[in-house]
XYZ file of C-alpha atoms in Angstrom:
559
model
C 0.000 0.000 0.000
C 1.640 3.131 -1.304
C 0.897 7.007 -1.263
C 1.237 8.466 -4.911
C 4.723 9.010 -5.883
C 6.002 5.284 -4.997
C 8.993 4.653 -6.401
C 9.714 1.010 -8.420
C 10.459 -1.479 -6.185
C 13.025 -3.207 -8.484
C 15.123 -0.578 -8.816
C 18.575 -0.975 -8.138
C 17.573 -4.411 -6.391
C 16.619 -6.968 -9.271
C 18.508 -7.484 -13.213
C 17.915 -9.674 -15.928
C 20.863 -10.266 -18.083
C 21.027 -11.112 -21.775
C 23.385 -12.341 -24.529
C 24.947 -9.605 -26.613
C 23.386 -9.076 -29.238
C 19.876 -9.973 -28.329
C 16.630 -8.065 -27.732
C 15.129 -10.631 -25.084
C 16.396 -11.347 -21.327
C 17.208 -14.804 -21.326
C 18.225 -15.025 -17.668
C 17.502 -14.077 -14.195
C 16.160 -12.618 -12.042
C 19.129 -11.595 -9.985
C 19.400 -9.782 -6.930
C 22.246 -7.121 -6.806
C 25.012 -7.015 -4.552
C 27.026 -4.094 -3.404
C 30.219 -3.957 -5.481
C 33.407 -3.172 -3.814
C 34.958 0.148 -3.767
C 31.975 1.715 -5.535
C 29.746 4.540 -4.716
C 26.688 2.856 -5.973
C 23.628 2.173 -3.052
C 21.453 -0.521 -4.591
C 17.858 -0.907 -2.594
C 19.211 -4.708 -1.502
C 22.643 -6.436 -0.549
C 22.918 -9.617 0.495
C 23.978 -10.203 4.342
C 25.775 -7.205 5.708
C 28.487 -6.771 7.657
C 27.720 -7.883 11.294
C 30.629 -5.405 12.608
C 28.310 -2.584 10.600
C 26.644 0.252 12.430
C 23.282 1.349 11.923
C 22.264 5.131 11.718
C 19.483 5.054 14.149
C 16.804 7.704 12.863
C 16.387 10.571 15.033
C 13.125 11.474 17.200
C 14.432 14.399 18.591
C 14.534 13.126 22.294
C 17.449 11.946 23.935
C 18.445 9.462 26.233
C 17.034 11.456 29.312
C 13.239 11.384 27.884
C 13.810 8.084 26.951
C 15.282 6.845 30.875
C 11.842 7.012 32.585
C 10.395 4.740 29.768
C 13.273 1.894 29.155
C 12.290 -0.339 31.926
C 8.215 -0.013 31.644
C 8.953 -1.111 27.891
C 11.643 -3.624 28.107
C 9.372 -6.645 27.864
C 7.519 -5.940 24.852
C 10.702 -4.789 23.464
C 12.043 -8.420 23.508
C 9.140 -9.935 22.043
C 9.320 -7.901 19.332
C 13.220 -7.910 18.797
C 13.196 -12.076 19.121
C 10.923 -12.709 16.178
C 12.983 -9.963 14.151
C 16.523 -11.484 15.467
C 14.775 -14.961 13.935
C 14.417 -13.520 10.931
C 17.404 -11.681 10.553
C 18.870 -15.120 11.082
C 17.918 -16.892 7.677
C 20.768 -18.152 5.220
C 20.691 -16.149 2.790
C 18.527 -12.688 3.998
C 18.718 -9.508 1.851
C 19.405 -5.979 3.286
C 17.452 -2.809 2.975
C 19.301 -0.205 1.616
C 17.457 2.754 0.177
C 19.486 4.910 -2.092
C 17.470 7.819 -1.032
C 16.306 6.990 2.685
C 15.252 10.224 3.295
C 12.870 11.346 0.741
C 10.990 8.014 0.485
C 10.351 7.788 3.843
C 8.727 11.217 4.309
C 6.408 10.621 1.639
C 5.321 6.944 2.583
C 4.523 4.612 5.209
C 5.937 1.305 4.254
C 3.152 -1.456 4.861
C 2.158 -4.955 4.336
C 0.584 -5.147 0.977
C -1.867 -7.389 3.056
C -2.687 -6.593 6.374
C -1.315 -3.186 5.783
C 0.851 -3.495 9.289
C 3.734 -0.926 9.079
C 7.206 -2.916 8.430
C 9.586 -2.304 10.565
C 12.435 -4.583 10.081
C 12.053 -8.050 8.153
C 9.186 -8.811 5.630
C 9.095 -10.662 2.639
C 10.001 -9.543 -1.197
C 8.670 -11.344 -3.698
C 11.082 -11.678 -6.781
C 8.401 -11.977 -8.997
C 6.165 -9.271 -8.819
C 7.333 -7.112 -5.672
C 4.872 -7.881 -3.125
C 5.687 -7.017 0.296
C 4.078 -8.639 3.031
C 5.097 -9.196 6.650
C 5.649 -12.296 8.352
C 2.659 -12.702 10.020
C 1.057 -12.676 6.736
C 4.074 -15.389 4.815
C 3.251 -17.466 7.999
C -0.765 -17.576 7.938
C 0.077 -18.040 3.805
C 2.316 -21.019 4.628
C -0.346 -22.736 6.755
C -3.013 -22.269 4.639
C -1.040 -23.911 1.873
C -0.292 -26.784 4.389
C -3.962 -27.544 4.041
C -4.434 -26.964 0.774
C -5.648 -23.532 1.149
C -4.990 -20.859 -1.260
C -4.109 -17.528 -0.041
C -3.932 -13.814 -0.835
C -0.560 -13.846 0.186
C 0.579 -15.163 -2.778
C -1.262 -13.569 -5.501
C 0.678 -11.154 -7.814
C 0.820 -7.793 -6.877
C 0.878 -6.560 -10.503
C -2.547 -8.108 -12.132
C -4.233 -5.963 -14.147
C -7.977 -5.315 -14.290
C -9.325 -8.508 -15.862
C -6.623 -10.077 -16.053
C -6.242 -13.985 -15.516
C -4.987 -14.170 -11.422
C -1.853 -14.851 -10.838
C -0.551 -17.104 -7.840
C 3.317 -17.231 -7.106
C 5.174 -19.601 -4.746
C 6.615 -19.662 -1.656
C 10.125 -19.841 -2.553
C 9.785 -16.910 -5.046
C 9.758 -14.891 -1.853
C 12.828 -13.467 -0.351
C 13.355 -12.642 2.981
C 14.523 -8.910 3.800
C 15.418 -7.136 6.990
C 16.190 -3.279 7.467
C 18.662 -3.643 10.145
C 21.713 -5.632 10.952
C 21.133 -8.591 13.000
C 24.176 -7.868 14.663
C 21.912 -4.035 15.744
C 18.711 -5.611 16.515
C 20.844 -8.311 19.391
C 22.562 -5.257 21.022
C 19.422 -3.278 21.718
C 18.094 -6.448 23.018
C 21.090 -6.902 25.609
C 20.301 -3.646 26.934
C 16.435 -4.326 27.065
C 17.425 -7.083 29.037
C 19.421 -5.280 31.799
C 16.333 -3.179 32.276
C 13.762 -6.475 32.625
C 13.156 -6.253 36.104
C 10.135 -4.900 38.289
C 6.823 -6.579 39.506
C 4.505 -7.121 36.839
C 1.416 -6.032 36.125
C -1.704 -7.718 37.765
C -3.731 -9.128 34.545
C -7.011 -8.692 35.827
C -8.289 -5.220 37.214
C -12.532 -5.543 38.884
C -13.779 -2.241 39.336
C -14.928 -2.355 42.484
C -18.889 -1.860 42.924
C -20.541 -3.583 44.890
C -23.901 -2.290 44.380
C -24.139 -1.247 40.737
C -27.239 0.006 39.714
C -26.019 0.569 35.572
C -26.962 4.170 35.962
C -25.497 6.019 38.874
C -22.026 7.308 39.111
C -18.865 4.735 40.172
C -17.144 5.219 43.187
C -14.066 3.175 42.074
C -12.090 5.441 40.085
C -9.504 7.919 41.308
C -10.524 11.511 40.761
C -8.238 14.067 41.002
C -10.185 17.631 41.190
C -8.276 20.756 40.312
C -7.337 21.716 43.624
C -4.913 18.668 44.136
C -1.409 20.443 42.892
C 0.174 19.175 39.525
C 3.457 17.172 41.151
C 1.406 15.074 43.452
C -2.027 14.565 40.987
C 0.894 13.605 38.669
C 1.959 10.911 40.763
C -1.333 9.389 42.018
C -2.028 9.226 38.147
C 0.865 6.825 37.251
C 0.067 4.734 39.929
C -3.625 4.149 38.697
C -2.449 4.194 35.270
C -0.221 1.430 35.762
C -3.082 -0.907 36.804
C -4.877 0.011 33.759
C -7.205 2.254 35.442
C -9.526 5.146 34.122
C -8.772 8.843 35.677
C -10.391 11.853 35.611
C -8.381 14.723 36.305
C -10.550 17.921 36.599
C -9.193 21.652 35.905
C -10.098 24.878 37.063
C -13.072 26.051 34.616
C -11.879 29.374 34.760
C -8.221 28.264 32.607
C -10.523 28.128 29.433
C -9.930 31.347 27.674
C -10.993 30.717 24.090
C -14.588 31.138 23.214
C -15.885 26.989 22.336
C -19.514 28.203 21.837
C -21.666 27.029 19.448
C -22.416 30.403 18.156
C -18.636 31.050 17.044
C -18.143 27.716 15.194
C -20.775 28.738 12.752
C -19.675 32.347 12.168
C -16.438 30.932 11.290
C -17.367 27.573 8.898
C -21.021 28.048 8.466
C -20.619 27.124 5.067
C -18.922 23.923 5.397
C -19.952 20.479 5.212
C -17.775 17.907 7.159
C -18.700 14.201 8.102
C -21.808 14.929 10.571
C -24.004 11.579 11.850
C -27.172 10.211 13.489
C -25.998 8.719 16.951
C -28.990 6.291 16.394
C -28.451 5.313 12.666
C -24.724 6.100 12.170
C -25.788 7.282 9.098
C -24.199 10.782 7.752
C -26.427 13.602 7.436
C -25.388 16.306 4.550
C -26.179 19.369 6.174
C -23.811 22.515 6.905
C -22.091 23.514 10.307
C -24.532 26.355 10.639
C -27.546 24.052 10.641
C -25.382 21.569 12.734
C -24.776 24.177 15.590
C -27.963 25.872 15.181
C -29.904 22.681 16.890
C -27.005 22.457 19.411
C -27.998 25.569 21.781
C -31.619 25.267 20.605
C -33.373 21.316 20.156
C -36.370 23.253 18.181
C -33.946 23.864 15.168
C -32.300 20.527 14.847
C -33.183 18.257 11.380
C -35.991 16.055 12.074
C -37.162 12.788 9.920
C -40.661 11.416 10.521
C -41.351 14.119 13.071
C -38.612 13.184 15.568
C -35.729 15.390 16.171
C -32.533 13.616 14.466
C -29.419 13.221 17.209
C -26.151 14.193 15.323
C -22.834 14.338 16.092
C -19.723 15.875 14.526
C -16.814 13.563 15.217
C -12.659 14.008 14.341
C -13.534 17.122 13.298
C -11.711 19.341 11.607
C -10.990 15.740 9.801
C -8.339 16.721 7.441
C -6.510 19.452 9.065
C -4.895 19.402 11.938
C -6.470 22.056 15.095
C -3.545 23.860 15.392
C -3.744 25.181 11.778
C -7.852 25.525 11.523
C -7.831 26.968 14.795
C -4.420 28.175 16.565
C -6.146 29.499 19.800
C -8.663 26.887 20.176
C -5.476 24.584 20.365
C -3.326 26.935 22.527
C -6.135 26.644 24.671
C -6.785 22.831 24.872
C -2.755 22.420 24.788
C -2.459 24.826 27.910
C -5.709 22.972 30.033
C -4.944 19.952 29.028
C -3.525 17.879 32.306
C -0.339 15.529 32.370
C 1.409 17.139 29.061
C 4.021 14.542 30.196
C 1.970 12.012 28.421
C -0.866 13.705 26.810
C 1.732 16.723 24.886
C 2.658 15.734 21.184
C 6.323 16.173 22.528
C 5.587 14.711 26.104
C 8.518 12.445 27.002
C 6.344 9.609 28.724
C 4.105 10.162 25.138
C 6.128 7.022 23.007
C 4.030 8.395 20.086
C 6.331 11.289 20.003
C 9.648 9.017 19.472
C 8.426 7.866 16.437
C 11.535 8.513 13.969
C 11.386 12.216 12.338
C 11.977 10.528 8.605
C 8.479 7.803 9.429
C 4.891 9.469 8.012
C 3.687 9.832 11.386
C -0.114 9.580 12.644
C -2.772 11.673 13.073
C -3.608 10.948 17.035
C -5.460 14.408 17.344
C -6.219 16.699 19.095
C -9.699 16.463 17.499
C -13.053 17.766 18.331
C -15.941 15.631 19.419
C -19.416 18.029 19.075
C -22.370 16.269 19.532
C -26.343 16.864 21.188
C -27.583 15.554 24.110
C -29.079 12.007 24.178
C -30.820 9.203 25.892
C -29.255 6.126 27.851
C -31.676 4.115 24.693
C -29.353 5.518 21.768
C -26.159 7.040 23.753
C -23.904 9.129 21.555
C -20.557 6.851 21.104
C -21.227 3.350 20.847
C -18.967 1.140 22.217
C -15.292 0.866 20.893
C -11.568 1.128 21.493
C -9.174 3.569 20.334
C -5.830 3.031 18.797
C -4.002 3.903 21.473
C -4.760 5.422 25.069
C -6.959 8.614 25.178
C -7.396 11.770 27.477
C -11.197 13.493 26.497
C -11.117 17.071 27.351
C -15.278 18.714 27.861
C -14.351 22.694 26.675
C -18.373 23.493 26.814
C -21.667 22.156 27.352
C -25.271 24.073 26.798
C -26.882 24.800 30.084
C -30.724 23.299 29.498
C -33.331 26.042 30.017
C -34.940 24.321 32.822
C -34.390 22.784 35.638
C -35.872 19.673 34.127
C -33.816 20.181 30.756
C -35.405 20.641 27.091
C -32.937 17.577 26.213
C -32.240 14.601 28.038
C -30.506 15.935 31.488
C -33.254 14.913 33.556
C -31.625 11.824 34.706
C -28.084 13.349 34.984
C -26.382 14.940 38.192
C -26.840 18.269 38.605
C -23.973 19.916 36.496
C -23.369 16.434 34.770
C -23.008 17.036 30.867
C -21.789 13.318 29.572
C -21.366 10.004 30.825
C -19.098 7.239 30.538
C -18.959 3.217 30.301
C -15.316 2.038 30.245
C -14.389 -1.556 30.646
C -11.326 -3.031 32.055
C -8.824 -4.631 28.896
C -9.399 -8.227 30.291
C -12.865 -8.603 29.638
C -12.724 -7.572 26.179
C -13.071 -11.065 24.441
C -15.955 -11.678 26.700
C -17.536 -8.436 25.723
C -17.291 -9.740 21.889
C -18.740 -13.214 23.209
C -21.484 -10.992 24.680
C -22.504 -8.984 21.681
C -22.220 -11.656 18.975
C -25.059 -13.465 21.193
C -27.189 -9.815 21.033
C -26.438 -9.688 17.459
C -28.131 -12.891 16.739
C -30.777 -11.924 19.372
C -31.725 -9.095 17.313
C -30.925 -10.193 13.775
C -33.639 -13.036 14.517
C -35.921 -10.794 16.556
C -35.986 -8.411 13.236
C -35.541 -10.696 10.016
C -31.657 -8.968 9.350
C -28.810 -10.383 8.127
C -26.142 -8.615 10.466
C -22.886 -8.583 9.251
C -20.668 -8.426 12.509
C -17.089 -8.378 11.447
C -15.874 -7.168 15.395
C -18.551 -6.058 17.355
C -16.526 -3.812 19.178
C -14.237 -2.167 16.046
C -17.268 -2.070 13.915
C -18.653 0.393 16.355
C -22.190 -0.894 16.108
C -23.182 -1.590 19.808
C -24.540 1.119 22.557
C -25.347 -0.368 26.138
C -27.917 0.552 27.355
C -28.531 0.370 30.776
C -30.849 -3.820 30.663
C -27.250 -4.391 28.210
C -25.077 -3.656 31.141
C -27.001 -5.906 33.440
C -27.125 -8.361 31.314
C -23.637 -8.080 30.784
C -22.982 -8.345 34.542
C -25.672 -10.775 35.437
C -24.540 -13.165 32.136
C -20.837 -12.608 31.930
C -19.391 -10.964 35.130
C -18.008 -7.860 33.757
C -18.997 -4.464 34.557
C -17.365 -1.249 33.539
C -16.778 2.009 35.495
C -19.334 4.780 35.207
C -17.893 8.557 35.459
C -19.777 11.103 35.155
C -18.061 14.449 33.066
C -18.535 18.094 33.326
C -16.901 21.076 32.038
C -13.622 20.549 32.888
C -13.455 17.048 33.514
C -10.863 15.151 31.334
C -11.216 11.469 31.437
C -8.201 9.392 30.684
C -9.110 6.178 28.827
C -6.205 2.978 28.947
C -5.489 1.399 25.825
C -7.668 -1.627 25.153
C -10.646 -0.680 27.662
C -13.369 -0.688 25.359
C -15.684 2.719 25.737
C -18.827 4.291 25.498
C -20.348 7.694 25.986
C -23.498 9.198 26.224
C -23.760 12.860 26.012
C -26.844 14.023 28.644
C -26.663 18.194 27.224
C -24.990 19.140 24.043
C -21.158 18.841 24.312
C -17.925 20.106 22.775
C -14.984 18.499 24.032
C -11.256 17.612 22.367
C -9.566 14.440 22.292
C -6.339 13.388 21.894
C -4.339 9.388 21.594
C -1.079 8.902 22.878
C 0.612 6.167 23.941
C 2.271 5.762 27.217
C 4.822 3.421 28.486
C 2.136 1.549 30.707
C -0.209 0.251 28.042
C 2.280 -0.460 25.376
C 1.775 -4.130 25.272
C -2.547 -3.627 25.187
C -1.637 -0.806 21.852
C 0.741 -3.503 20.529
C -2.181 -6.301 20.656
C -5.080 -3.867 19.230
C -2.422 -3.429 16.533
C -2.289 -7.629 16.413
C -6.482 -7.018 16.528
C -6.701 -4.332 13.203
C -4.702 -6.677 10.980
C -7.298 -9.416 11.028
C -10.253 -7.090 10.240
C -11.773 -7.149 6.605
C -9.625 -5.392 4.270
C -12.667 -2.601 3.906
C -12.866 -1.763 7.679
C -11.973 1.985 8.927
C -9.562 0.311 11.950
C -7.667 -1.833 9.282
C -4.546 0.123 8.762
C -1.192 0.447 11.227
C -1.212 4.155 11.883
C 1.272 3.710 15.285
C 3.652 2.138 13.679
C 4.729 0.715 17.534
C 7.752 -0.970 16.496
C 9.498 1.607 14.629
C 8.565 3.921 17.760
C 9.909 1.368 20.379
C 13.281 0.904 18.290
C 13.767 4.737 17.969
C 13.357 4.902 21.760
C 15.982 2.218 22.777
C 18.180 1.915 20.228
C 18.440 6.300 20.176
C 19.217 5.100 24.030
C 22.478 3.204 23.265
C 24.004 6.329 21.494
C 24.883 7.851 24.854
């Protein structure tokens, strides 16, 4: 999977020869090999020089950003480094050696031409046709020829519309790696050195002993403005490292820039960005000015069939990043936000931010999340889990014009403007269990053909509140409930799988990092997005974990 602008993959890596004389190659292919004393940089060699250095690409931190990280990291690190040491150690393996490392890398993201996972160090080349895929993908290919299986895997990459398909063989494939083997076992001494420390306890019960599915949950540490930074800081990593939610809440008064409704649609009235019905999912073409007008008033919002539609304008602006659409609006979330440590785009606990300065890198936000108030039947997020963890930052709600609310704040907390359902990482497969059994509940109960590919990546799933006791009662998992107000900012773990349900209209910014603690849970959810449908929106390896996690040990080893 390339961006435009791909350069030929055979180029400088792959020659036919022929006799002199003749029009026609009559042998090959072969692979070239760095010629002595020459200048020439062909895109393969064979084995390099295990006495070779490596340039390690540059993140911009040093080894004192990194320090705090090594030892929370070490153990994933190994895993990782193992399977690419075991690669690195086939008779013969080819070398990775762009001729222009620079430019290529800015302008792509090298993936899978499968999965789409980001390569990192050793894939496979086939000779054939240039296909790239990684070696999760050559081994699930070599299984499923084991039973007589075809596979994608080895299709050609170069069919043309119509054409006859094309399968290749196993052996036409080549293995490659991108750094010396004799690299990847020295980062992997030092990883060891720093594999020590208790581990993590596996299994994490929020602790309620009288749930009721709708009231708030006592278990979760809050951490209200007037505890100071230094020691809210450090009650934070402790409940982070169990793989517990926070909410850390800020002094109201700290938001400066205007997040109204009214100023949003002076300023892109006219536009038209990707706005949806919380009950449907389905996207509504209307403008921002019609979007915003129903959010301070529920007279004005669309209706269809006489009922007043529930929208929502997620990752928006969708294309741009906040800081260019709207400099001061980002100032202002970047100076409230709490714990820049980890939530900043340059935070030194934030591994997202060690991600080598030549690597595309991905869009983890900030982003705004604008949507109208809504009932516990419909919610206004269904349940899901982001790439990475998240911090969710409420900038503004609309204050209803009664006591009992025009919307659906009647059942909230007085000064209560969203509400949350987030459940622990380990009971994810059970929550899938769960909702494939509802799905067939209600594809029966209605006549429908549901096509469930993940029910809790496809997004399709709200709990309401007879869901979550069912869910308890059934299963034995239940989530903690938090309840959010203006300037509330709930911190999410990686792999707790999340809902929300706005009570008032809401505008509040969100932003994925990816912290030290939960790098193992971001490393399986990228392990989960590879075996999705090639179609689905969570398919493709924005993190790019392993390319961050080498930056931040091997750019370790330089001191």
């Amino acid at each position: 999977m390339r961006k435009t602008g791909d350069l030929c993959r055979f180029t400088g890596v792959r020659v036919f020869t022929r006799r002199k004389g003749e029009s026609t190659c009559t042998y090959g292919p072969h692979f070239l090999r760095k010629r002595e004393n020459s200048a020439d940089k062909y895109a393969l060699i064979s084995a390099p020089d295990p006495s070779s250095s490596f340039a390690v690409p540059s993140s911009g931190h040093g080894d004192a950003a990194a320090g705090g990280s090594l030892q929370k990291t070490a153990a994933v690190c190994i895993q990782i480094l193992d399977r690419e040491i075991a690669h690195a150690s086939r008779d013969p393996v080819y070398f990775w050696l762009p001729r222009t490392p620079v430019s290529r890398s800015k302008s792509v993201r090298q993936l899978c031409d499968e999965c789409t996972t980001s390569i990192f160090c050793g894939y496979w080349f086939c000779a054939v046709c240039g296909k790239e895929i990684c070696m999760d993908c050559y081994e699930t290919a070599l299984e499923k020829s084991d039973d007589g299986d075809p596979n994608d895997a080895w299709r050609c990459a170069n069919r043309g519309k119509g054409s006859p398909l094309k399968v290749h063989r196993p052996e036409q494939f080549i293995p490659v790696i991108k750094i010396p083997k004799a690299q990847l076992e020295l980062v992997r001494e030092r990883a060891m050195l720093r594999l020590t420390g208790p581990p993590r306890p596996d299994v994490v019960v929020p602790d309620v002993p009288d749930h009721d599915f709708l009231s708030d949950t006592n278990s979760i540490v809050r951490l209200p403005s007037t505890i100071p930074h230094d020691e809210a800081e450090r009650i934070f990593e402790r409940e982070w490292g169990y793989g517990r939610p926070v909410l850390r809440s800020i002094d109201p008064n700290l938001i400066q820039a205007d997040w109204s409704a009214r100023l949003f649609a002076e300023k892109f009235g006219d536009e038209r960005p990707k706005i949806v019905d919380c009950e449907t999912r389905m996207e509504h073409p209307i403008t921002v000015a019609s979007f915003f007008a129903g959010f301070d008033n529920p007279a004005l919002r669309p209706q269809y069939k006489n009922k007043s539609l529930v929208l929502k304008l997620p990752d928006w602006p969708t294309t741009v990043d906040l800081a260019e659409k709207l400099p001061e609006h980002f100032n202002d979330y970047t100076r409230c936000v709490p714990f820049p440590r980890y939530t900043g785009r340059t935070g030194d606990r934030n591994l997202a931010a060690r991600l080598p300065q030549i690597n595309l890198p991905p869009d983890l936000g900030p982003k705004m999340y604008i949507a109208y108030g809504s009932t516990d039947a419909i919610g206004t997020t269904p349940l899901h889990m982001d790439i990475a963890d998240t911090v969710n930052l409420m900038l503004h709600a609309r204050v209803p014009d009664s006591p009992a609310g025009t919307e659906y704040s009647a059942d909230a907390p007085p000064g209560v403007a969203a509400v949350w359902d987030i459940y622990p990482a380990w009971a994810s497969n059970t929550i899938r269990e769960f909702l494939r059994r509802v799905a067939a509940e209600q594809a029966a109960l209605r006549g429908l053909d549901l096509k469930i590919c993940d029910p809790v990546h496809d997004q399709y799933f709200y709990l309401d509140a007879s869901m979550r006791r069912r869910l308890w009662t059934e299963c034995g998992v239940r989530g903690w409930r938090i309840m959010q107000r203006v300037g509330d900012a709930v911190f999410v773990p990686a792999g707790c799988a999340h809902q929300v349900r706005n009570y008032v209209s809401c505008v509040k910014v969100a932003a994925d990092f990816v912290s030290p603690e939960n790098l193992r849970e971001c490393a399986t959810l990228t392990g989960e997005f590879r075996t999705l449908v090639r179609s689905h929106q969570r398919r493709e390896d924005l993190l790019q974990l392993k390319s961050t996690l080498w930056s931040t040990w091997a750019s370790a080893l330089e001191d």
